[in-house]
Amino acid sequence: MIITSTPLRISFFGGGTDYPVWYRQYGGSVLSTTIDKSCFITCRWLPPFFEYHSRISYTKVENVGRNNVIQHPSVRACLQFLGIDDGIEIHHIADLPARSGLGTSSAFTVGLLLGLYALKNQMHDKHALASEAIHVEQELLREAVGAQDQVSAAYGGFNRINFDTDGSIEVRRMLASPNRLAELEQHLALYFTGFSRFASEIAQEQLRMTPHKKQELDTMLQFVNEAESIIASPNRPLHEFGRLLHESWKIKRTLTQKISNASIDEIYEAGLSAGALGGKLLGAGGGGFMLFFVPPERRAALRLRLKKLLCVPFAFSNKGSHVAVYEPEEQYDQWLATERDLVYAQNAVVTGPTLGGTLPEAVAAATGSLVNQDTCEDVPGSARKDQN
C-alpha cells in the first residue's frame, strides 16, 4: 500500500501568466507558497477476488470492470499514461474542499502519479513529476489549466516560478528570513466564500481573452518582481505587499466577466471596510477561497465582519508531494483475474456452494493453468508474480 501527501497552494501574484498560450510568447512568473493543508492518495494493487477489476473512491465510488472506463478524468489519464491495466484500488481524501482555488485538482494529479510510481517501485524527481502532471492535464485531458499548480504541488515551499518561452520551468526558493515569512503569514487570513466553481470553465474564457489583455497581464507580471522585492527587503514595510495584492486583484477581476460577481465583490469590500489592506480570490475565480492581507490588530474586526464565512487557519509549508507510507505488495498473477471473471460470470446462472465439475477445465482452457478444485491452488506454480 502506498499513501502520498501533496500540499495545496496559495498563489499571490502572476496568475494567468502561467498559461502556455501566454508564456510561450512572452514568458511568465508566479509567486506562490504551499500550505499545511494537503490531499492524500492511497493506492494498492487490488486483489482479484472482487466482482470488479478496479475501485476508485473520491466524492463517489467507482467499481469498474476495466481501467479505461473509469470516469474520473485524472485517474483514467494517469493509468493510461503509465500503462497500468492491472486491477488497482485508489482512495482520495483532502483537508479542504475541491474546486476552491487552492490547486486541489493538480495536487491530486501530482500525488496520484507519485503514488503509482511508488507502487511500481520507481523513484521520480520533483521536476519530472511536475512536468508529467502538466502533460497529463494539458495534453491528455486537454484541460484549460496553467502550469503553476503542478509545480507548486511537486516542489513545495515559498517560490518564484518562472516560465520561459521555450517551455522550460525554473523554481527559485524565496530568499527571505524565517522571521520575515512568519510576519507575512501573520498578516494573511483565508476565508471560504462557499461558492464552488470549475476552474477550467472560467479558464477557457480567460484563455480566449488573453490576446486582448496584454497590458493587464504585463502589469501583473511586473507585480511578481515588486512583491518579491518587498518580502526580501526587511526594511520595506510589509503593508506594501497587501496594497499590491489589492492592485493586482483590481486588474485580475477585469480579465473576464466570470472571475468575480456581486457576491464576491460584496465580501471583498466588507473585508476592506473591516481593516484589510488588500486581498484576492484564489484560483481562476468565480468562488472558492478568498485571501485577505490584514494587520494582526485588525484580524478580530475582520473575523467579526465576515462571521458568516468559514475562516481557515493555515501556515506556510516547505513540503512538496511525498510518499508518507510505503508498504510494497506483491502483484497478483493475471490468471487469477481471468479466473475471477469466469467465476462471477457463472454466478449468474449457477447457485449453491459448488460450482460444478466444469470450472477447473474452463479455467485451464482460459489461462493455460490447471486449478486444483479442492484447494484452489495453481498446480504449475505460484499464484503471484513479483511487481517487476
Tab-separated table of C-alpha atoms in Angstrom:
chain	number	residue	atom	x	y	z
A	1	MET	CA	0.000	0.000	0.000
A	2	ILE	CA	1.179	3.498	-0.852
A	3	ILE	CA	-0.043	6.769	0.675
A	4	THR	CA	1.099	10.090	-0.745
A	5	SER	CA	0.675	13.530	0.790
A	6	THR	CA	0.573	16.535	-1.555
A	7	PRO	CA	0.231	20.159	-0.405
A	8	LEU	CA	-2.295	22.721	-1.554
A	9	ARG	CA	-1.089	26.190	-2.519
A	10	ILE	CA	-1.792	29.896	-2.286
A	11	SER	CA	-0.864	31.927	-5.367
A	12	PHE	CA	-0.110	35.586	-4.634
A	13	PHE	CA	0.938	37.165	-7.931
A	14	GLY	CA	1.362	36.333	-11.607
A	15	GLY	CA	-1.615	34.046	-12.090
A	16	GLY	CA	-2.616	33.945	-15.736
A	17	THR	CA	0.968	34.260	-16.988
A	18	ASP	CA	1.444	30.518	-16.328
A	19	TYR	CA	-0.794	29.527	-19.238
A	20	PRO	CA	1.183	28.217	-22.236
A	21	VAL	CA	-0.742	30.498	-24.586
A	22	TRP	CA	0.889	33.414	-22.735
A	23	TYR	CA	4.330	32.315	-21.516
A	24	ARG	CA	5.284	30.563	-24.753
A	25	GLN	CA	5.214	34.020	-26.326
A	26	TYR	CA	6.073	36.433	-23.520
A	27	GLY	CA	7.378	34.357	-20.588
A	28	GLY	CA	5.661	34.222	-17.225
A	29	SER	CA	6.249	34.165	-13.460
A	30	VAL	CA	4.211	33.482	-10.360
A	31	LEU	CA	4.848	33.953	-6.658
A	32	SER	CA	3.204	31.284	-4.533
A	33	THR	CA	3.541	29.123	-1.457
A	34	THR	CA	2.323	25.734	-0.359
A	35	ILE	CA	0.459	25.477	2.933
A	36	ASP	CA	-0.084	22.919	5.667
A	37	LYS	CA	-3.249	21.592	4.021
A	38	SER	CA	-2.930	18.560	1.785
A	39	CYS	CA	-4.626	15.914	-0.269
A	40	PHE	CA	-3.878	12.251	0.379
A	41	ILE	CA	-3.912	9.434	-2.154
A	42	THR	CA	-3.937	5.775	-1.153
A	43	CYS	CA	-3.278	3.199	-3.836
A	44	ARG	CA	-2.611	-0.525	-3.972
A	45	TRP	CA	-2.911	-3.426	-6.359
A	46	LEU	CA	-6.455	-4.697	-5.901
A	47	PRO	CA	-6.582	-8.427	-5.090
A	48	PRO	CA	-8.509	-10.198	-7.879
A	49	PHE	CA	-11.180	-11.623	-5.584
A	50	PHE	CA	-13.815	-8.919	-6.049
A	51	GLU	CA	-16.553	-8.718	-8.617
A	52	TYR	CA	-14.935	-5.585	-10.063
A	53	HIS	CA	-11.485	-5.095	-11.597
A	54	SER	CA	-10.611	-1.710	-10.005
A	55	ARG	CA	-12.101	0.509	-7.321
A	56	ILE	CA	-11.767	4.304	-7.267
A	57	SER	CA	-13.066	6.237	-4.249
A	58	TYR	CA	-13.367	10.037	-4.134
A	59	THR	CA	-16.605	12.034	-3.823
A	60	LYS	CA	-18.160	8.985	-5.471
A	61	VAL	CA	-17.134	5.336	-5.676
A	62	GLU	CA	-16.415	3.643	-8.990
A	63	ASN	CA	-16.255	-0.150	-9.260
A	64	VAL	CA	-15.211	-0.868	-12.828
A	65	GLY	CA	-14.572	-3.927	-14.977
A	66	ARG	CA	-11.581	-2.337	-16.745
A	67	ASN	CA	-9.480	0.757	-16.222
A	68	ASN	CA	-10.286	2.550	-19.460
A	69	VAL	CA	-13.916	3.075	-18.397
A	70	ILE	CA	-13.017	4.914	-15.171
A	71	GLN	CA	-14.994	8.160	-15.092
A	72	HIS	CA	-12.569	10.226	-13.021
A	73	PRO	CA	-10.562	12.019	-15.740
A	74	SER	CA	-7.252	12.322	-13.897
A	75	VAL	CA	-7.278	8.732	-12.638
A	76	ARG	CA	-8.094	7.363	-16.079
A	77	ALA	CA	-5.434	9.523	-17.743
A	78	CYS	CA	-2.695	8.736	-15.193
A	79	LEU	CA	-3.290	4.995	-15.503
A	80	GLN	CA	-3.237	5.328	-19.276
A	81	PHE	CA	-0.054	7.420	-19.182
A	82	LEU	CA	1.762	4.817	-17.070
A	83	GLY	CA	0.289	1.861	-18.973
A	84	ILE	CA	-1.392	0.342	-15.904
A	85	ASP	CA	-4.093	-2.158	-16.848
A	86	ASP	CA	-3.958	-4.335	-13.715
A	87	GLY	CA	-6.630	-4.057	-11.062
A	88	ILE	CA	-5.995	-1.154	-8.695
A	89	GLU	CA	-7.637	0.495	-5.699
A	90	ILE	CA	-7.337	4.263	-5.228
A	91	HIS	CA	-8.760	6.411	-2.422
A	92	HIS	CA	-8.651	10.199	-2.158
A	93	ILE	CA	-9.218	12.419	0.874
A	94	ALA	CA	-8.264	16.066	1.436
A	95	ASP	CA	-8.077	18.687	4.164
A	96	LEU	CA	-10.082	21.260	2.178
A	97	PRO	CA	-12.805	21.144	-0.491
A	98	ALA	CA	-12.029	20.705	-4.168
A	99	ARG	CA	-12.723	23.413	-6.768
A	100	SER	CA	-11.877	26.113	-4.241
A	101	GLY	CA	-8.878	27.897	-5.790
A	102	LEU	CA	-6.110	26.120	-3.874
A	103	GLY	CA	-4.803	23.940	-6.697
A	104	THR	CA	-6.594	20.809	-5.483
A	105	SER	CA	-7.034	19.253	-8.938
A	106	SER	CA	-3.347	19.446	-9.819
A	107	ALA	CA	-2.349	18.316	-6.322
A	108	PHE	CA	-4.488	15.233	-6.939
A	109	THR	CA	-2.749	14.511	-10.242
A	110	VAL	CA	0.735	15.046	-8.804
A	111	GLY	CA	0.020	12.881	-5.749
A	112	LEU	CA	-1.540	10.125	-7.832
A	113	LEU	CA	1.388	9.969	-10.265
A	114	LEU	CA	3.837	9.811	-7.353
A	115	GLY	CA	1.809	7.029	-5.725
A	116	LEU	CA	1.588	4.989	-8.921
A	117	TYR	CA	5.331	5.277	-9.467
A	118	ALA	CA	5.927	4.126	-5.886
A	119	LEU	CA	3.541	1.231	-6.474
A	120	LYS	CA	5.766	0.223	-9.399
A	121	ASN	CA	8.848	0.594	-7.153
A	122	GLN	CA	10.109	3.564	-9.154
A	123	MET	CA	11.520	6.889	-7.953
A	124	HIS	CA	10.628	10.194	-9.609
A	125	ASP	CA	12.227	13.607	-9.035
A	126	LYS	CA	10.232	16.793	-8.484
A	127	HIS	CA	10.862	18.289	-11.919
A	128	ALA	CA	9.812	15.140	-13.767
A	129	LEU	CA	6.756	14.752	-11.532
A	130	ALA	CA	5.596	18.321	-12.209
A	131	SER	CA	6.286	18.041	-15.956
A	132	GLU	CA	4.334	14.802	-16.280
A	133	ALA	CA	1.390	16.197	-14.296
A	134	ILE	CA	1.331	19.185	-16.665
A	135	HIS	CA	1.414	16.791	-19.625
A	136	VAL	CA	-1.471	14.720	-18.258
A	137	GLU	CA	-3.691	17.735	-17.592
A	138	GLN	CA	-2.842	19.898	-20.591
A	139	GLU	CA	-2.149	17.315	-23.299
A	140	LEU	CA	-4.023	14.129	-22.392
A	141	LEU	CA	-7.055	15.726	-20.748
A	142	ARG	CA	-6.896	18.944	-22.781
A	143	GLU	CA	-7.901	20.949	-19.714
A	144	ALA	CA	-7.582	24.738	-19.712
A	145	VAL	CA	-5.164	24.844	-16.806
A	146	GLY	CA	-1.925	26.663	-16.195
A	147	ALA	CA	1.366	25.170	-15.054
A	148	GLN	CA	1.942	26.725	-11.628
A	149	ASP	CA	-0.215	24.376	-9.543
A	150	GLN	CA	1.564	21.205	-10.625
A	151	VAL	CA	4.968	22.749	-9.929
A	152	SER	CA	3.952	24.067	-6.504
A	153	ALA	CA	2.498	20.697	-5.525
A	154	ALA	CA	5.604	18.779	-6.615
A	155	TYR	CA	8.222	21.116	-5.136
A	156	GLY	CA	6.526	22.653	-2.106
A	157	GLY	CA	7.687	25.817	-0.375
A	158	PHE	CA	7.512	29.569	-0.959
A	159	ASN	CA	8.771	30.021	-4.518
A	160	ARG	CA	9.037	32.220	-7.530
A	161	ILE	CA	8.267	30.008	-10.533
A	162	ASN	CA	9.468	31.251	-13.916
A	163	PHE	CA	8.072	30.000	-17.223
A	164	ASP	CA	10.309	30.543	-20.262
A	165	THR	CA	9.228	30.947	-23.867
A	166	ASP	CA	10.978	27.650	-24.723
A	167	GLY	CA	8.708	25.826	-22.267
A	168	SER	CA	11.335	25.369	-19.554
A	169	ILE	CA	10.398	25.960	-15.923
A	170	GLU	CA	12.618	27.371	-13.172
A	171	VAL	CA	11.792	27.155	-9.464
A	172	ARG	CA	13.516	29.673	-7.192
A	173	ARG	CA	13.028	29.414	-3.440
A	174	MET	CA	12.083	32.744	-1.890
A	175	LEU	CA	15.139	34.284	-0.207
A	176	ALA	CA	13.740	35.713	2.994
A	177	SER	CA	14.415	35.151	6.667
A	178	PRO	CA	12.101	32.834	8.615
A	179	ASN	CA	11.046	35.822	10.733
A	180	ARG	CA	10.038	37.777	7.641
A	181	LEU	CA	7.950	34.910	6.299
A	182	ALA	CA	6.386	34.394	9.733
A	183	GLU	CA	5.465	38.075	9.793
A	184	LEU	CA	3.825	37.777	6.384
A	185	GLU	CA	1.951	34.679	7.493
A	186	GLN	CA	0.531	36.582	10.475
A	187	HIS	CA	-0.914	39.182	8.087
A	188	LEU	CA	-2.866	36.679	5.976
A	189	ALA	CA	-6.374	35.339	6.517
A	190	LEU	CA	-8.179	32.735	4.420
A	191	TYR	CA	-11.977	32.730	4.073
A	192	PHE	CA	-14.156	30.249	2.249
A	193	THR	CA	-16.795	32.083	0.236
A	194	GLY	CA	-18.912	28.965	-0.159
A	195	PHE	CA	-19.144	29.319	-3.903
A	196	SER	CA	-17.834	26.218	-5.623
A	197	ARG	CA	-16.621	26.580	-9.186
A	198	PHE	CA	-14.921	24.722	-12.037
A	199	ALA	CA	-11.607	26.400	-12.801
A	200	SER	CA	-11.310	25.006	-16.305
A	201	GLU	CA	-14.593	26.589	-17.448
A	202	ILE	CA	-13.534	30.037	-16.229
A	203	ALA	CA	-10.012	29.498	-17.543
A	204	GLN	CA	-11.398	28.755	-21.007
A	205	GLU	CA	-12.897	32.231	-21.069
A	206	GLN	CA	-9.684	33.754	-19.746
A	207	LEU	CA	-7.639	31.955	-22.409
A	208	ARG	CA	-9.964	33.276	-25.067
A	209	MET	CA	-9.480	36.815	-23.792
A	210	THR	CA	-5.697	36.572	-23.244
A	211	PRO	CA	-4.701	38.094	-26.631
A	212	HIS	CA	-6.792	41.132	-25.747
A	213	LYS	CA	-5.338	41.576	-22.235
A	214	LYS	CA	-1.630	42.015	-22.860
A	215	GLN	CA	-1.327	45.275	-20.941
A	216	GLU	CA	-3.079	43.837	-17.885
A	217	LEU	CA	-1.006	40.646	-17.864
A	218	ASP	CA	2.219	42.591	-18.350
A	219	THR	CA	1.370	44.641	-15.266
A	220	MET	CA	0.516	41.526	-13.252
A	221	LEU	CA	3.841	40.034	-14.290
A	222	GLN	CA	5.674	43.136	-13.043
A	223	PHE	CA	3.895	42.764	-9.696
A	224	VAL	CA	5.785	39.488	-9.169
A	225	ASN	CA	9.095	41.382	-9.176
A	226	GLU	CA	7.747	44.026	-6.820
A	227	ALA	CA	6.250	41.508	-4.384
A	228	GLU	CA	9.483	39.516	-4.317
A	229	SER	CA	11.397	42.671	-3.537
A	230	ILE	CA	9.049	43.615	-0.702
A	231	ILE	CA	9.405	40.243	1.011
A	232	ALA	CA	13.162	40.017	0.515
A	233	SER	CA	13.815	43.522	1.863
A	234	PRO	CA	13.369	43.579	5.655
A	235	ASN	CA	13.427	47.381	5.683
A	236	ARG	CA	10.390	47.711	3.444
A	237	PRO	CA	7.007	47.927	5.218
A	238	LEU	CA	5.104	44.699	4.794
A	239	HIS	CA	1.846	46.548	4.253
A	240	GLU	CA	3.152	47.325	0.746
A	241	PHE	CA	2.563	43.634	-0.025
A	242	GLY	CA	-1.083	43.984	0.985
A	243	ARG	CA	-1.653	47.078	-1.110
A	244	LEU	CA	-0.006	45.355	-4.062
A	245	LEU	CA	-2.445	42.468	-3.642
A	246	HIS	CA	-5.269	44.993	-3.863
A	247	GLU	CA	-3.934	46.488	-7.085
A	248	SER	CA	-3.432	43.029	-8.569
A	249	TRP	CA	-6.988	41.983	-7.685
A	250	LYS	CA	-8.419	45.083	-9.320
A	251	ILE	CA	-6.704	44.054	-12.552
A	252	LYS	CA	-7.434	40.344	-12.284
A	253	ARG	CA	-11.171	40.846	-11.894
A	254	THR	CA	-11.250	42.679	-15.257
A	255	LEU	CA	-9.637	39.833	-17.228
A	256	THR	CA	-13.067	38.265	-17.769
A	257	GLN	CA	-16.585	38.902	-16.511
A	258	LYS	CA	-16.631	35.445	-14.891
A	259	ILE	CA	-13.804	35.932	-12.389
A	260	SER	CA	-15.883	37.903	-9.893
A	261	ASN	CA	-19.566	38.553	-9.229
A	262	ALA	CA	-21.717	40.711	-6.988
A	263	SER	CA	-21.432	38.354	-4.005
A	264	ILE	CA	-17.649	38.119	-4.283
A	265	ASP	CA	-17.356	41.891	-4.622
A	266	GLU	CA	-19.507	42.361	-1.528
A	267	ILE	CA	-17.309	40.039	0.526
A	268	TYR	CA	-14.150	41.775	-0.647
A	269	GLU	CA	-15.473	45.251	0.141
A	270	ALA	CA	-16.605	44.042	3.573
A	271	GLY	CA	-13.068	42.843	4.226
A	272	LEU	CA	-11.577	46.174	3.278
A	273	SER	CA	-14.090	48.028	5.470
A	274	ALA	CA	-13.006	45.861	8.423
A	275	GLY	CA	-9.351	46.805	8.044
A	276	ALA	CA	-7.867	44.520	5.370
A	277	LEU	CA	-5.395	46.325	3.099
A	278	GLY	CA	-5.893	44.028	0.143
A	279	GLY	CA	-6.660	40.522	-0.955
A	280	LYS	CA	-7.730	38.377	-3.845
A	281	LEU	CA	-9.913	35.500	-4.849
A	282	LEU	CA	-7.678	32.467	-5.233
A	283	GLY	CA	-7.590	30.311	-8.335
A	284	ALA	CA	-9.297	31.030	-11.625
A	285	GLY	CA	-12.173	32.902	-9.978
A	286	GLY	CA	-15.915	32.603	-9.566
A	287	GLY	CA	-15.774	31.427	-5.952
A	288	GLY	CA	-13.775	29.341	-3.523
A	289	PHE	CA	-11.271	30.811	-1.068
A	290	MET	CA	-10.586	34.499	-0.648
A	291	LEU	CA	-7.266	35.620	0.809
A	292	PHE	CA	-7.015	38.857	2.801
A	293	PHE	CA	-3.941	40.794	3.897
A	294	VAL	CA	-4.888	42.257	7.261
A	295	PRO	CA	-2.777	43.790	10.065
A	296	PRO	CA	-2.766	41.457	13.104
A	297	GLU	CA	-4.526	44.088	15.236
A	298	ARG	CA	-7.434	44.097	12.746
A	299	ARG	CA	-7.896	40.320	12.482
A	300	ALA	CA	-10.624	40.226	15.131
A	301	ALA	CA	-12.564	43.003	13.406
A	302	LEU	CA	-12.265	41.175	10.079
A	303	ARG	CA	-13.478	37.950	11.673
A	304	LEU	CA	-16.491	39.717	13.154
A	305	ARG	CA	-17.310	41.421	9.853
A	306	LEU	CA	-17.139	38.121	7.953
A	307	LYS	CA	-18.699	35.979	10.664
A	308	LYS	CA	-20.966	34.220	8.167
A	309	LEU	CA	-17.937	32.818	6.320
A	310	LEU	CA	-15.651	29.994	7.365
A	311	CYS	CA	-12.158	31.171	8.322
A	312	VAL	CA	-9.491	28.516	7.787
A	313	PRO	CA	-6.235	28.869	9.753
A	314	PHE	CA	-3.120	27.855	7.851
A	315	ALA	CA	0.659	28.026	7.889
A	316	PHE	CA	3.279	28.052	5.151
A	317	SER	CA	4.813	24.655	4.412
A	318	ASN	CA	8.037	23.635	2.682
A	319	LYS	CA	6.949	20.070	1.971
A	320	GLY	CA	6.244	19.045	-1.588
A	321	SER	CA	4.457	15.896	-2.679
A	322	HIS	CA	5.960	12.903	-0.888
A	323	VAL	CA	5.308	9.282	-0.045
A	324	ALA	CA	4.036	9.146	3.529
A	325	VAL	CA	3.523	5.366	3.685
A	326	TYR	CA	5.424	2.836	1.589
A	327	GLU	CA	4.499	-0.801	2.114
A	328	PRO	CA	5.210	-2.667	-1.139
A	329	GLU	CA	2.919	-5.522	-2.040
A	330	GLU	CA	3.265	-8.383	-4.439
A	331	GLN	CA	1.197	-8.124	-7.595
A	332	TYR	CA	-1.255	-10.926	-8.285
A	333	ASP	CA	-0.849	-13.127	-11.337
A	334	GLN	CA	-3.087	-12.264	-14.275
A	335	TRP	CA	-4.647	-15.717	-14.464
A	336	LEU	CA	-6.359	-15.114	-11.113
A	337	ALA	CA	-8.195	-12.136	-12.596
A	338	THR	CA	-9.290	-14.315	-15.507
A	339	GLU	CA	-10.499	-16.981	-13.091
A	340	ARG	CA	-12.409	-14.357	-11.110
A	341	ASP	CA	-14.191	-13.181	-14.243
A	342	LEU	CA	-15.200	-16.756	-15.046
A	343	VAL	CA	-16.436	-17.418	-11.530
A	344	TYR	CA	-18.549	-14.278	-11.272
A	345	ALA	CA	-19.892	-14.822	-14.765
A	346	GLN	CA	-21.084	-18.305	-13.768
A	347	ASN	CA	-22.632	-16.949	-10.572
A	348	ALA	CA	-25.361	-15.502	-12.751
A	349	VAL	CA	-26.547	-18.985	-13.690
A	350	VAL	CA	-25.078	-21.326	-11.060
A	351	THR	CA	-26.283	-21.453	-7.450
A	352	GLY	CA	-25.245	-23.389	-4.373
A	353	PRO	CA	-21.910	-23.944	-2.631
A	354	THR	CA	-20.458	-25.986	-5.503
A	355	LEU	CA	-20.000	-24.558	-8.975
A	356	GLY	CA	-19.812	-27.947	-10.660
A	357	GLY	CA	-17.091	-30.010	-12.189
A	358	THR	CA	-16.516	-27.959	-15.334
A	359	LEU	CA	-14.885	-24.894	-13.737
A	360	PRO	CA	-11.303	-26.238	-13.439
A	361	GLU	CA	-11.345	-27.241	-17.094
A	362	ALA	CA	-12.803	-23.862	-18.091
A	363	VAL	CA	-10.139	-22.028	-16.119
A	364	ALA	CA	-7.409	-24.213	-17.575
A	365	ALA	CA	-8.648	-23.501	-21.080
A	366	ALA	CA	-8.762	-19.778	-20.436
A	367	THR	CA	-5.470	-19.418	-18.545
A	368	GLY	CA	-3.315	-22.361	-19.545
A	369	SER	CA	-3.121	-23.478	-15.885
A	370	LEU	CA	-4.862	-26.370	-14.178
A	371	VAL	CA	-6.540	-25.403	-10.902
A	372	ASN	CA	-6.987	-27.945	-8.095
A	373	GLN	CA	-10.709	-27.801	-7.384
A	374	ASP	CA	-10.325	-28.716	-3.715
A	375	THR	CA	-7.545	-26.294	-2.771
A	376	CYS	CA	-7.970	-23.578	-5.438
A	377	GLU	CA	-4.210	-23.747	-5.965
A	378	ASP	CA	-2.477	-23.274	-9.281
A	379	VAL	CA	-0.813	-26.607	-10.000
A	380	PRO	CA	2.117	-25.350	-12.153
A	381	GLY	CA	3.415	-22.671	-9.782
A	382	SER	CA	2.839	-19.649	-7.598
A	383	ALA	CA	-0.416	-17.682	-7.588
A	384	ARG	CA	1.517	-14.412	-7.556
A	385	LYS	CA	4.215	-12.705	-9.513
A	386	ASP	CA	6.658	-10.015	-8.490
A	387	GLN	CA	5.792	-6.428	-9.305
A	388	ASN	CA	8.815	-6.091	-11.505
